[in-house]
Amino acid sequence: MDERALVAALEGHKIAGAALDVYDQEPVARGSPSAPAGNAVLTPHLGYVTSENYRVFYGDAVENVRAFLAGNPIRVLEPA
């Protein structure tokens, strides 16, 4: 992402808004130009961190290992 271009588009109202969780520089410095008032939502790079996501992620991981060890792998990617 070109941060300066995004800020210019937001400030010039060429786009209505933006929601970001990845930045040119992390952590975002106080007073960063990534956050024009009113039309940008900034979140830390933590959007996936919820109890539900961890439960699914780790549950699937355990299921994958068990299936692999049983000789019946699941969620197998096929070559393109």
PDB file of C-alpha atoms in Angstrom:
ATOM      1  CA  MET A   1       0.000   0.000   0.000  1.00  0.00           C
ATOM      2  CA  ASP A   2       1.218   3.487  -0.802  1.00  0.00           C
ATOM      3  CA  GLU A   3       0.444   5.246   2.467  1.00  0.00           C
ATOM      4  CA  ARG A   4       0.807   8.765   1.071  1.00  0.00           C
ATOM      5  CA  ALA A   5      -1.516   7.988  -1.856  1.00  0.00           C
ATOM      6  CA  LEU A   6      -4.092   6.502   0.503  1.00  0.00           C
ATOM      7  CA  VAL A   7      -3.971   9.527   2.798  1.00  0.00           C
ATOM      8  CA  ALA A   8      -4.331  11.861  -0.211  1.00  0.00           C
ATOM      9  CA  ALA A   9      -7.322   9.855  -1.487  1.00  0.00           C
ATOM     10  CA  LEU A  10      -8.962   9.933   1.952  1.00  0.00           C
ATOM     11  CA  GLU A  11      -8.334  13.623   2.534  1.00  0.00           C
ATOM     12  CA  GLY A  12      -9.467  14.481  -0.999  1.00  0.00           C
ATOM     13  CA  HIS A  13     -12.591  12.329  -0.569  1.00  0.00           C
ATOM     14  CA  LYS A  14     -11.694  10.294  -3.668  1.00  0.00           C
ATOM     15  CA  ILE A  15     -12.617   7.271  -1.550  1.00  0.00           C
ATOM     16  CA  ALA A  16     -15.109   7.261   1.313  1.00  0.00           C
ATOM     17  CA  GLY A  17     -12.934   5.521   3.845  1.00  0.00           C
ATOM     18  CA  ALA A  18     -10.400   2.855   4.669  1.00  0.00           C
ATOM     19  CA  ALA A  19      -9.916   0.192   7.320  1.00  0.00           C
ATOM     20  CA  LEU A  20      -6.341  -0.897   7.927  1.00  0.00           C
ATOM     21  CA  ASP A  21      -4.512  -3.413  10.062  1.00  0.00           C
ATOM     22  CA  VAL A  22      -1.189  -3.355   8.176  1.00  0.00           C
ATOM     23  CA  TYR A  23       0.978  -0.276   7.885  1.00  0.00           C
ATOM     24  CA  ASP A  24       4.179   0.967   6.244  1.00  0.00           C
ATOM     25  CA  GLN A  25       5.753   1.139   9.700  1.00  0.00           C
ATOM     26  CA  GLU A  26       4.601  -0.942  12.645  1.00  0.00           C
ATOM     27  CA  PRO A  27       3.757  -0.138  15.311  1.00  0.00           C
ATOM     28  CA  VAL A  28       2.018   2.958  13.988  1.00  0.00           C
ATOM     29  CA  ALA A  29       3.560   6.080  15.462  1.00  0.00           C
ATOM     30  CA  ARG A  30       1.411   8.548  17.358  1.00  0.00           C
ATOM     31  CA  GLY A  31       0.278  11.231  14.900  1.00  0.00           C
ATOM     32  CA  SER A  32       0.811   8.960  11.891  1.00  0.00           C
ATOM     33  CA  PRO A  33      -0.657  10.294   8.631  1.00  0.00           C
ATOM     34  CA  SER A  34      -2.417   6.925   8.182  1.00  0.00           C
ATOM     35  CA  ALA A  35      -5.277   8.144  10.337  1.00  0.00           C
ATOM     36  CA  PRO A  36      -7.026  11.166   8.852  1.00  0.00           C
ATOM     37  CA  ALA A  37      -9.856  12.131  11.167  1.00  0.00           C
ATOM     38  CA  GLY A  38     -13.241  10.670  10.459  1.00  0.00           C
ATOM     39  CA  ASN A  39     -12.747   8.361   7.501  1.00  0.00           C
ATOM     40  CA  ALA A  40     -10.159   5.780   8.539  1.00  0.00           C
ATOM     41  CA  VAL A  41     -10.376   2.918  10.996  1.00  0.00           C
ATOM     42  CA  LEU A  42      -7.064   1.583  12.262  1.00  0.00           C
ATOM     43  CA  THR A  43      -6.714  -1.646  14.179  1.00  0.00           C
ATOM     44  CA  PRO A  44      -3.640  -3.425  15.453  1.00  0.00           C
ATOM     45  CA  HIS A  45      -2.553  -6.438  13.461  1.00  0.00           C
ATOM     46  CA  LEU A  46      -4.768  -8.626  15.662  1.00  0.00           C
ATOM     47  CA  GLY A  47      -8.005  -9.046  13.716  1.00  0.00           C
ATOM     48  CA  TYR A  48      -7.826 -12.834  13.901  1.00  0.00           C
ATOM     49  CA  VAL A  49      -7.242 -13.032  17.672  1.00  0.00           C
ATOM     50  CA  THR A  50     -10.505 -14.290  19.111  1.00  0.00           C
ATOM     51  CA  SER A  51     -11.355 -17.303  21.245  1.00  0.00           C
ATOM     52  CA  GLU A  52     -13.534 -18.648  18.426  1.00  0.00           C
ATOM     53  CA  ASN A  53     -10.764 -18.405  15.815  1.00  0.00           C
ATOM     54  CA  TYR A  54      -8.235 -20.070  18.108  1.00  0.00           C
ATOM     55  CA  ARG A  55     -10.707 -22.847  18.926  1.00  0.00           C
ATOM     56  CA  VAL A  56     -11.297 -23.546  15.213  1.00  0.00           C
ATOM     57  CA  PHE A  57      -7.639 -23.130  14.188  1.00  0.00           C
ATOM     58  CA  TYR A  58      -6.194 -25.412  16.867  1.00  0.00           C
ATOM     59  CA  GLY A  59      -9.083 -27.861  16.628  1.00  0.00           C
ATOM     60  CA  ASP A  60      -8.467 -28.194  12.886  1.00  0.00           C
ATOM     61  CA  ALA A  61      -4.716 -28.578  13.478  1.00  0.00           C
ATOM     62  CA  VAL A  62      -5.282 -31.463  15.907  1.00  0.00           C
ATOM     63  CA  GLU A  63      -7.747 -33.055  13.496  1.00  0.00           C
ATOM     64  CA  ASN A  64      -5.191 -32.733  10.662  1.00  0.00           C
ATOM     65  CA  VAL A  65      -2.429 -34.406  12.682  1.00  0.00           C
ATOM     66  CA  ARG A  66      -4.692 -37.244  13.847  1.00  0.00           C
ATOM     67  CA  ALA A  67      -5.899 -37.909  10.302  1.00  0.00           C
ATOM     68  CA  PHE A  68      -2.340 -37.845   8.933  1.00  0.00           C
ATOM     69  CA  LEU A  69      -1.084 -40.265  11.602  1.00  0.00           C
ATOM     70  CA  ALA A  70      -4.029 -42.563  10.831  1.00  0.00           C
ATOM     71  CA  GLY A  71      -2.972 -42.618   7.173  1.00  0.00           C
ATOM     72  CA  ASN A  72      -5.983 -40.608   5.974  1.00  0.00           C
ATOM     73  CA  PRO A  73      -4.793 -37.010   5.544  1.00  0.00           C
ATOM     74  CA  ILE A  74      -7.481 -34.358   5.183  1.00  0.00           C
ATOM     75  CA  ARG A  75      -7.403 -30.790   3.840  1.00  0.00           C
ATOM     76  CA  VAL A  76      -4.831 -31.856   1.259  1.00  0.00           C
ATOM     77  CA  LEU A  77      -3.894 -29.313  -1.390  1.00  0.00           C
ATOM     78  CA  GLU A  78      -3.736 -30.690  -4.895  1.00  0.00           C
ATOM     79  CA  PRO A  79      -1.140 -29.335  -7.340  1.00  0.00           C
ATOM     80  CA  ALA A  80      -2.508 -26.829  -9.830  1.00  0.00           C
TER      81      ALA A  80
END
